[in-house]
PDB file of C-alpha atoms in Angstrom:
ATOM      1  CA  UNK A   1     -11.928  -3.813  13.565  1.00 79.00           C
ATOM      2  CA  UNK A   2     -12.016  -0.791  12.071  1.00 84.00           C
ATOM      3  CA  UNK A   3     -11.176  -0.562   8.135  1.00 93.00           C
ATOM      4  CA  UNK A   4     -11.219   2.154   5.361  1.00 96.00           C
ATOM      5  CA  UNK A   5     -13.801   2.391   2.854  1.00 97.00           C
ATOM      6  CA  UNK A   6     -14.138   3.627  -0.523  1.00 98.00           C
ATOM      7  CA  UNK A   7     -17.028   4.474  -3.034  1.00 96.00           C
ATOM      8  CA  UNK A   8     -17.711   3.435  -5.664  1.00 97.00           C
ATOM      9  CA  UNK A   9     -16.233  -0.066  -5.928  1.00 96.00           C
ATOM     10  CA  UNK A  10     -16.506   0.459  -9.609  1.00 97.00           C
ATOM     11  CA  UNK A  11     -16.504   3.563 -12.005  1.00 97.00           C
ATOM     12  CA  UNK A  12     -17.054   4.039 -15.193  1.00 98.00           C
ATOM     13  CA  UNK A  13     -16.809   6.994 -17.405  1.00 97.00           C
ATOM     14  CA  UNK A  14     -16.566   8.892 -20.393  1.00 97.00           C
ATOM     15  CA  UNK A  15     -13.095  10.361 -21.357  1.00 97.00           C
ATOM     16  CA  UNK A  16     -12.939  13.822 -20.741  1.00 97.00           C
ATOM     17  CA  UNK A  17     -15.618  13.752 -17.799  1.00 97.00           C
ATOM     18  CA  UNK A  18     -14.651  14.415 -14.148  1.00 97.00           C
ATOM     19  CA  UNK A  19     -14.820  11.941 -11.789  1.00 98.00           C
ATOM     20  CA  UNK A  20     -14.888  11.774  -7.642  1.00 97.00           C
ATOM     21  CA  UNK A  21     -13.205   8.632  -5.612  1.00 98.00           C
ATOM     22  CA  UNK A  22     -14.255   8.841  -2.028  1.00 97.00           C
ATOM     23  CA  UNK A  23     -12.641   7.076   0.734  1.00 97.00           C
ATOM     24  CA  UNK A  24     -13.372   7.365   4.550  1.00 97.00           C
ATOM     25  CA  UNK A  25     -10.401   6.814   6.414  1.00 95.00           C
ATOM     26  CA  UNK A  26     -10.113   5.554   9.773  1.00 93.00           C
ATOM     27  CA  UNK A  27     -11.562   7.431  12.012  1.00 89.00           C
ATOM     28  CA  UNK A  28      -8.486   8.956  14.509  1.00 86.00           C
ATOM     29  CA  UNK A  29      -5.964   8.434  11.506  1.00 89.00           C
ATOM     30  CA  UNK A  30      -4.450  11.661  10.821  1.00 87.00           C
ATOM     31  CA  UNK A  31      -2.165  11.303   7.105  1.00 90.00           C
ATOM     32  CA  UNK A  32      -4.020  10.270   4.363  1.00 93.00           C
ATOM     33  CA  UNK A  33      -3.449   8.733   1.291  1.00 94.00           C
ATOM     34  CA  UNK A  34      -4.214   7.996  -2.375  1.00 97.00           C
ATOM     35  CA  UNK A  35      -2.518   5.520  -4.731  1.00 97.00           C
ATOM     36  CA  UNK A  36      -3.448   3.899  -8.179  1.00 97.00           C
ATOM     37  CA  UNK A  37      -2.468   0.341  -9.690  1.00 96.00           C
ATOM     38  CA  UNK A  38      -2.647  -0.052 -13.373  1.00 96.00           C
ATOM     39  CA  UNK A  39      -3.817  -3.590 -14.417  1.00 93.00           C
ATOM     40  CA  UNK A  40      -0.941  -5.843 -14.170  1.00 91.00           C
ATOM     41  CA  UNK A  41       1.336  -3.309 -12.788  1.00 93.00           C
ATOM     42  CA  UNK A  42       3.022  -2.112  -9.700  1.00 93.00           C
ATOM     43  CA  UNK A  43       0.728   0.335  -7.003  1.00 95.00           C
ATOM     44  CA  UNK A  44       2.052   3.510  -7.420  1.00 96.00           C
ATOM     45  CA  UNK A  45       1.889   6.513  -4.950  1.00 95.00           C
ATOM     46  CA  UNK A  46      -0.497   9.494  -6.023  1.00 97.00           C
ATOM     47  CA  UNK A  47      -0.597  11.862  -2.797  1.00 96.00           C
ATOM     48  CA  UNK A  48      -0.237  12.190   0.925  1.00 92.00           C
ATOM     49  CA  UNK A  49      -2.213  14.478   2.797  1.00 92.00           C
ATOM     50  CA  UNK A  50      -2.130  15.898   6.511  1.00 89.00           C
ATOM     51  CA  UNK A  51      -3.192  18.681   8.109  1.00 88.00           C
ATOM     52  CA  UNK A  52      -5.436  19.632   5.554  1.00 90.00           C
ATOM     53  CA  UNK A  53      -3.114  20.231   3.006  1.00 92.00           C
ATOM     54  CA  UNK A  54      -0.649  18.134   0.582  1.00 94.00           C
ATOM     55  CA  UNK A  55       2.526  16.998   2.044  1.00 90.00           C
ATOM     56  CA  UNK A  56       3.859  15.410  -1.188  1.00 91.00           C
ATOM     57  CA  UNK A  57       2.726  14.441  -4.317  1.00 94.00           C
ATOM     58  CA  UNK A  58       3.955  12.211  -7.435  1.00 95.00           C
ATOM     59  CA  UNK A  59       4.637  13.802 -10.842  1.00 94.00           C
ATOM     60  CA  UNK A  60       1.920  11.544 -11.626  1.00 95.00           C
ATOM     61  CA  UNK A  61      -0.492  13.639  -9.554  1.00 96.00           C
ATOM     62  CA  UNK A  62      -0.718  16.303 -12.172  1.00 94.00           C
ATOM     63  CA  UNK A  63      -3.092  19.531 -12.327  1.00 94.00           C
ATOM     64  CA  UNK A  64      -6.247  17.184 -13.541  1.00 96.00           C
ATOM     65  CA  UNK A  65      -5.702  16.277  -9.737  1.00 97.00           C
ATOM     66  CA  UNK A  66      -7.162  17.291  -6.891  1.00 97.00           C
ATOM     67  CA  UNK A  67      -7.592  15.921  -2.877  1.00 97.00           C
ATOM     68  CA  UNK A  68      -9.654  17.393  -0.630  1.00 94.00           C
ATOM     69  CA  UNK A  69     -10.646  16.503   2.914  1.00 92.00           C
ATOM     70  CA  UNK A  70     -14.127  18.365   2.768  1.00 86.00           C
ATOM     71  CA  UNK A  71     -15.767  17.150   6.307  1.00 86.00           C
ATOM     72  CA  UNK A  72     -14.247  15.183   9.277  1.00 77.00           C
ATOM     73  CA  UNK A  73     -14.518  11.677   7.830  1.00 86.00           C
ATOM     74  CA  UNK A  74     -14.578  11.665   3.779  1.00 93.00           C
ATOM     75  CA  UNK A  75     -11.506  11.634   1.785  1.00 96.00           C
ATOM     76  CA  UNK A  76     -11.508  12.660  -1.973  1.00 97.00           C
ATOM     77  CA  UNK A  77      -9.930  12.167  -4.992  1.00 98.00           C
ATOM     78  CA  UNK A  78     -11.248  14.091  -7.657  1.00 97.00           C
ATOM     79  CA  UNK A  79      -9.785  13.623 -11.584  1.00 97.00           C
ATOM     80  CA  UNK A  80     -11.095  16.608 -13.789  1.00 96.00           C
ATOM     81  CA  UNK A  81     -10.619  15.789 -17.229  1.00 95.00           C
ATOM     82  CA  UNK A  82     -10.812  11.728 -17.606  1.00 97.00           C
ATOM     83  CA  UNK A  83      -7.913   9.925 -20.144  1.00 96.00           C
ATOM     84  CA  UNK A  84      -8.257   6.526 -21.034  1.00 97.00           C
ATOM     85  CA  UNK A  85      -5.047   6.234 -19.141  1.00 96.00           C
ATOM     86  CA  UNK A  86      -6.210   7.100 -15.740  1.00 97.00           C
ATOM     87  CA  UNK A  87      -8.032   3.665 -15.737  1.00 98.00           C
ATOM     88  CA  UNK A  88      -6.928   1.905 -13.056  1.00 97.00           C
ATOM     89  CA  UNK A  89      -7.575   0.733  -9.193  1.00 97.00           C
ATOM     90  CA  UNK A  90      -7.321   3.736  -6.994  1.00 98.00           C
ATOM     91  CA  UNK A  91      -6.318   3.028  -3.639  1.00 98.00           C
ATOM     92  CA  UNK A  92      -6.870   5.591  -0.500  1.00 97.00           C
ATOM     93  CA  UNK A  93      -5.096   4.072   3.172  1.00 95.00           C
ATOM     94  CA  UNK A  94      -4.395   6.456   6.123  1.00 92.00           C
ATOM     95  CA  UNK A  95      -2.340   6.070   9.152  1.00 88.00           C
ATOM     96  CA  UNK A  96      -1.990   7.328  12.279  1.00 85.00           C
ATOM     97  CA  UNK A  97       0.337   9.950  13.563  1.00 66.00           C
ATOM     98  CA  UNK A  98       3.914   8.665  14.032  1.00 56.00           C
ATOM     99  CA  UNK A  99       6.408   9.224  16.594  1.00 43.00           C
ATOM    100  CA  UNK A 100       7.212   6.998  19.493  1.00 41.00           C
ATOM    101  CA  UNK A 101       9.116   3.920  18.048  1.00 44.00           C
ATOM    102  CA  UNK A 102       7.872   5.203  14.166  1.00 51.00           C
ATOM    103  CA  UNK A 103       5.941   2.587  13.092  1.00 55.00           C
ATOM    104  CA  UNK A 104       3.171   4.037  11.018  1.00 68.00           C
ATOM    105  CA  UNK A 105       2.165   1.207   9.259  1.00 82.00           C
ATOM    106  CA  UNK A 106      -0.553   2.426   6.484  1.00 88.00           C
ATOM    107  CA  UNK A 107      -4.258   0.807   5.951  1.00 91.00           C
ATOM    108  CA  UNK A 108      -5.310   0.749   2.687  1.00 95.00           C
ATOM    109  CA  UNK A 109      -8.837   0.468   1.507  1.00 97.00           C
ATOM    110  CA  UNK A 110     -10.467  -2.109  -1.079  1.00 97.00           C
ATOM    111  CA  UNK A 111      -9.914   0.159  -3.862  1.00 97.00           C
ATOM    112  CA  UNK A 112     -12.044   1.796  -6.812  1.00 98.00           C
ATOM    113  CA  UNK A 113     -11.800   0.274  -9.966  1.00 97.00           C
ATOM    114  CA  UNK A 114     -12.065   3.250 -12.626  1.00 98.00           C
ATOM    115  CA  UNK A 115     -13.031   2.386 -16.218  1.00 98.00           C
ATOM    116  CA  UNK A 116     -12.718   5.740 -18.472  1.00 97.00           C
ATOM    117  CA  UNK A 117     -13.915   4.774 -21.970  1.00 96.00           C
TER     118      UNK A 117
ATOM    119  CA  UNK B   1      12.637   2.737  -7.488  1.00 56.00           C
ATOM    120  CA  UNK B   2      12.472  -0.118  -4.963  1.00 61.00           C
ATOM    121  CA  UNK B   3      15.411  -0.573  -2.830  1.00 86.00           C
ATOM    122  CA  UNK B   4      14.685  -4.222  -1.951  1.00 94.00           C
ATOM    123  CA  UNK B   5      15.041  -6.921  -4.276  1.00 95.00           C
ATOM    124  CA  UNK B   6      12.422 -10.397  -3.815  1.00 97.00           C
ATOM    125  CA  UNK B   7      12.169 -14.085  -5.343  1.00 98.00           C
ATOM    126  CA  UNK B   8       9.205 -13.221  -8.036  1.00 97.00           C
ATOM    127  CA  UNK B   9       7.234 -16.558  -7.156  1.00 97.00           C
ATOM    128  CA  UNK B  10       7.418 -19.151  -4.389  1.00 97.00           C
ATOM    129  CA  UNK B  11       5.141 -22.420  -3.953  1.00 97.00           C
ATOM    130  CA  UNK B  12       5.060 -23.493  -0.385  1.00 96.00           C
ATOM    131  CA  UNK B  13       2.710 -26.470   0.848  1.00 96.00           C
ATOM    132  CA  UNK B  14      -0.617 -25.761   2.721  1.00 96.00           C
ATOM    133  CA  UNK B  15       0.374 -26.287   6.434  1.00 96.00           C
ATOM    134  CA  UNK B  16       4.035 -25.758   5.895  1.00 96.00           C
ATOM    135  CA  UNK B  17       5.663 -22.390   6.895  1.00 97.00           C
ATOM    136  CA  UNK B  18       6.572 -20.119   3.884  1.00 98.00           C
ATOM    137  CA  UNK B  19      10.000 -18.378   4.331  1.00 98.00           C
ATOM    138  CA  UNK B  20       9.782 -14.751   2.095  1.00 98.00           C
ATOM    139  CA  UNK B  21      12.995 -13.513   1.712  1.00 98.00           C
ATOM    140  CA  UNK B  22      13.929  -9.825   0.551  1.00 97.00           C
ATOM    141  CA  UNK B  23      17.370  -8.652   0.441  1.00 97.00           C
ATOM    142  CA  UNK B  24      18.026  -4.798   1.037  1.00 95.00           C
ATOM    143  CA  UNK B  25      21.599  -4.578   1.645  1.00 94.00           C
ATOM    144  CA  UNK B  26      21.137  -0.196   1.184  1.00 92.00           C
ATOM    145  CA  UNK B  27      19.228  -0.005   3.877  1.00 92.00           C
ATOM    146  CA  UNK B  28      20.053   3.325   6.420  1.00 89.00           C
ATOM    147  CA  UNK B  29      19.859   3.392   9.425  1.00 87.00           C
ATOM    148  CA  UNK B  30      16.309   5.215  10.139  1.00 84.00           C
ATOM    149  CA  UNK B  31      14.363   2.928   7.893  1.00 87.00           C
ATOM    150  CA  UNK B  32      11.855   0.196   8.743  1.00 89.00           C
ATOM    151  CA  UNK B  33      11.333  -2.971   6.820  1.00 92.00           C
ATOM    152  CA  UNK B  34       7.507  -3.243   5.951  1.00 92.00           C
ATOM    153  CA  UNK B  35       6.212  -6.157   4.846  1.00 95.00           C
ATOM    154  CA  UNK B  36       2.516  -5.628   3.252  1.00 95.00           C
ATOM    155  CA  UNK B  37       0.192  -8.369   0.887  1.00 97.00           C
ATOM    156  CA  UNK B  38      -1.786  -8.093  -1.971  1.00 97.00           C
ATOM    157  CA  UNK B  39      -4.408 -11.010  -2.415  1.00 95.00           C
ATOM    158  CA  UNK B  40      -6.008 -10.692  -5.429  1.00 89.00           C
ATOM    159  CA  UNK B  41      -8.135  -7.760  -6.592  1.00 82.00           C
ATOM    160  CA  UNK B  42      -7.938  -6.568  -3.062  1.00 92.00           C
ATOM    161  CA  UNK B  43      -5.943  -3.471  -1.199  1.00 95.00           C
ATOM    162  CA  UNK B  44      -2.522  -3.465  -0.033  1.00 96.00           C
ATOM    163  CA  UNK B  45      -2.432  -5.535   3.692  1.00 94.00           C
ATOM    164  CA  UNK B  46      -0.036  -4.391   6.322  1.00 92.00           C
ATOM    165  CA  UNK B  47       1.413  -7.484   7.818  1.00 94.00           C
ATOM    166  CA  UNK B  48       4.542  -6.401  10.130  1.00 93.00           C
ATOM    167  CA  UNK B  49       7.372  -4.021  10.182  1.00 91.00           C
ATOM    168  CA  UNK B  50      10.227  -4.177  12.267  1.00 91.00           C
ATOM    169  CA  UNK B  51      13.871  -2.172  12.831  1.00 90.00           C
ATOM    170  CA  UNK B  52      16.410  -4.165  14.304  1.00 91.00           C
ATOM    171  CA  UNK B  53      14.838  -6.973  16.639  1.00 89.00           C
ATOM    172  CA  UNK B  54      12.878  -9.939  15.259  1.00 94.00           C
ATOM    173  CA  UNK B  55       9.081  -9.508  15.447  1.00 95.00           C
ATOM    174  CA  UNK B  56       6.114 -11.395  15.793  1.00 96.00           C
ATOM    175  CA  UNK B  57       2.568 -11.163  15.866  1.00 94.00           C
ATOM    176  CA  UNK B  58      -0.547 -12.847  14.918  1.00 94.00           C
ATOM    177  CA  UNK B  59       0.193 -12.683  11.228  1.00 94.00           C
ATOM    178  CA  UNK B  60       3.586 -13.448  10.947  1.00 97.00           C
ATOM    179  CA  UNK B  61       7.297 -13.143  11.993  1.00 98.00           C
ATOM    180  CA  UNK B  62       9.707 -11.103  10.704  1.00 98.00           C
ATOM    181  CA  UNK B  63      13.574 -12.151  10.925  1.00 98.00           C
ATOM    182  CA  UNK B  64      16.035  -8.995  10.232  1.00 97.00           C
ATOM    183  CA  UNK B  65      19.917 -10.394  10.055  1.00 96.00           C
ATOM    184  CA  UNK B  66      22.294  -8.165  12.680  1.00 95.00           C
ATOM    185  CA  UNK B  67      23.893  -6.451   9.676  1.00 94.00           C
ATOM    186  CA  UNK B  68      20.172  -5.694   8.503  1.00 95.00           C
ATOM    187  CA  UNK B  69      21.151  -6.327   4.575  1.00 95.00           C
ATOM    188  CA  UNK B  70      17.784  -9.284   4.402  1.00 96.00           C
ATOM    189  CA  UNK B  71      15.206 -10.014   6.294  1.00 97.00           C
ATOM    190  CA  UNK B  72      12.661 -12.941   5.835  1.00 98.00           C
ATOM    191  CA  UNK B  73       8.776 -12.832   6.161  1.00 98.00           C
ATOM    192  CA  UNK B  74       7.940 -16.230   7.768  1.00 98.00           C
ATOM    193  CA  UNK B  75       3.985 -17.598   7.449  1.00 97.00           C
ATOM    194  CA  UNK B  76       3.985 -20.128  10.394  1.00 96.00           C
ATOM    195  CA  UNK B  77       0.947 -22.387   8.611  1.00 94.00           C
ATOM    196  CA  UNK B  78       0.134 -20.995   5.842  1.00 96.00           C
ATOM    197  CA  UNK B  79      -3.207 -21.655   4.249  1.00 96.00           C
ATOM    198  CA  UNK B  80      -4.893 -21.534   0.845  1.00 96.00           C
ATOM    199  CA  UNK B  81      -6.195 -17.738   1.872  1.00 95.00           C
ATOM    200  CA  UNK B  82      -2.332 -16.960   2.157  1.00 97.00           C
ATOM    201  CA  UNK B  83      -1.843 -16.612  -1.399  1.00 97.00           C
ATOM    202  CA  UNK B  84      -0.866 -13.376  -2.979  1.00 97.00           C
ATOM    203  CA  UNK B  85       1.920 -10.755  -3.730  1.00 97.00           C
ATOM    204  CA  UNK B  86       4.444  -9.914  -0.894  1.00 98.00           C
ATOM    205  CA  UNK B  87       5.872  -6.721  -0.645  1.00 96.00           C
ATOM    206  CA  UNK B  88       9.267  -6.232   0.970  1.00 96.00           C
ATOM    207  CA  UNK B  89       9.389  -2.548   1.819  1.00 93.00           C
ATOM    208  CA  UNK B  90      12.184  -0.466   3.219  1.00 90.00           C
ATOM    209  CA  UNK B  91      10.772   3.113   4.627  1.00 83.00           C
ATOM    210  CA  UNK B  92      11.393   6.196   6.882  1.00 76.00           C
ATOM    211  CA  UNK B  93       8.791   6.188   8.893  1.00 67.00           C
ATOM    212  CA  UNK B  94       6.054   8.578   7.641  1.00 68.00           C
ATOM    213  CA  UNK B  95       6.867   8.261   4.593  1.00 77.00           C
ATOM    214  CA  UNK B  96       5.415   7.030   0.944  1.00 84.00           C
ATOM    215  CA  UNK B  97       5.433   3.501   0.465  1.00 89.00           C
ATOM    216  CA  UNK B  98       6.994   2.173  -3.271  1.00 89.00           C
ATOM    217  CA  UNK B  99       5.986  -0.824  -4.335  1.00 92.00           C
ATOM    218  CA  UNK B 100       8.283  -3.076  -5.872  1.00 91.00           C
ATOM    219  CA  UNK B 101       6.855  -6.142  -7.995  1.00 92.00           C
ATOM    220  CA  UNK B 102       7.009  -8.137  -4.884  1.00 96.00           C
ATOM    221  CA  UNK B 103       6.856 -12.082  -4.651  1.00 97.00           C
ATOM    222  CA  UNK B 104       3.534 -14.092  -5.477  1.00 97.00           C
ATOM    223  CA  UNK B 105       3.276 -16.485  -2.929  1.00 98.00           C
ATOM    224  CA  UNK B 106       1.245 -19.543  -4.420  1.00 97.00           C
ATOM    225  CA  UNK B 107       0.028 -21.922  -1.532  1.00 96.00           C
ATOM    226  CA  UNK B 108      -0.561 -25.432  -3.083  1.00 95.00           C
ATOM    227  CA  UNK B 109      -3.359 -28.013  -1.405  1.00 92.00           C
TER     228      UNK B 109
END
């Protein structure tokens, strides 16, 4: 069955350093997706993405963020300028295109774990 | 904010069926109720959605009342692997998802 996948599974990093989360969605999925879950708190949406460009974002998805879809298959999340408080588990998922009966259920991937120290 | 509200823990017997209810009595008429998982450490899992009609597959079912104010996840069998959070979620089609705090589902042996 076909599944999203991220890298790395686990990230750690300086504060202030930039860091790259990639994902590769499913391969005919078409909206694409990043969220983040804080230890011990609720997954929050970062970012949707179709059609190569943002189709909504979060005010958590500041200017230190960035996506980018830079070949067919990867998906990236790119943080410029680490904080301590962007340590978390990022989560990319991507659907399919909707329409029909709606639907568009989301797959999410197993998440990286970012450490900024 | 969330727009469904959930039990915040439930025990339910290996082998029994677990009954997840979420109430959502704001719900409009274009949205879907999602239900998704999180077992521990892991990614968000989509389970089911549904509109109107009940719905089954080879997860779970999902029981929406005719005035579509609750709805209730049901695990036929559930098993120790069945344990984690529950998200209720009601969504346009398309759009974000918001995660509430869910339910955490704790299967007992």
């Amino acid at each position: 069955e076909p599944e999203v996948t991220q890298t790395p599974s686990h990230q750690v990093t300086q504060m202030g350093q930039e860091v790259i989360l990639r994902c590769v969605p499913i391969s005919n999925h078409l909206y694409f997706y990043w969220y983040r879950q804080i230890l011990g708190q609720k997954v929050e949406f970062l970012v949707s993405f179709y059609n190569n460009e943002i189709s909504e974002k979060s005010e958590i998805f500041d200017d230190q963020f960035s996506v980018e879809r830079p070949d067919g298959s990867n998906f990236t999340l790119k943080i410029r300028s680490t904080k301590l408080e962007d340590s978390a588990m990022y989560f990319c998922a991507s659907s399919p295109s909707f329409g029909l009966a709606g639907g568009n259920e989301q797959f999410f991937g197993p998440g990286t774990r970012l450490t900024v120290l | 904010d969330a727009k469904t509200t959930q039990p915040p823990s439930m025990d339910c017997a290996e082998g029994r069926a677990a009954n997840l209810p979420c109430n959502h009595s704001t719900i409009s008429g274009n949205e879907y109720v999602y239900w998704y998982r999180q077992i521990h450490s892991q990614g968000p899992q989509y389970i089911i959605h549904g509109l109107k009609n009940n719905e089954t597959n080879e997860m779970a079912s999902l029981i929406i009342t005719e005035d579509r104010k609750s709805s209730t996840l049901i695990l036929p069998h559930a098993t120790l692997r069945d344990t984690a959070v529950y998200y209720c979620i009601v969504r346009v089609a398309g759009d974000k998802i918001i995660f509430g705090k869910g339910t955490r589902l704790h299967i007992l042996p």
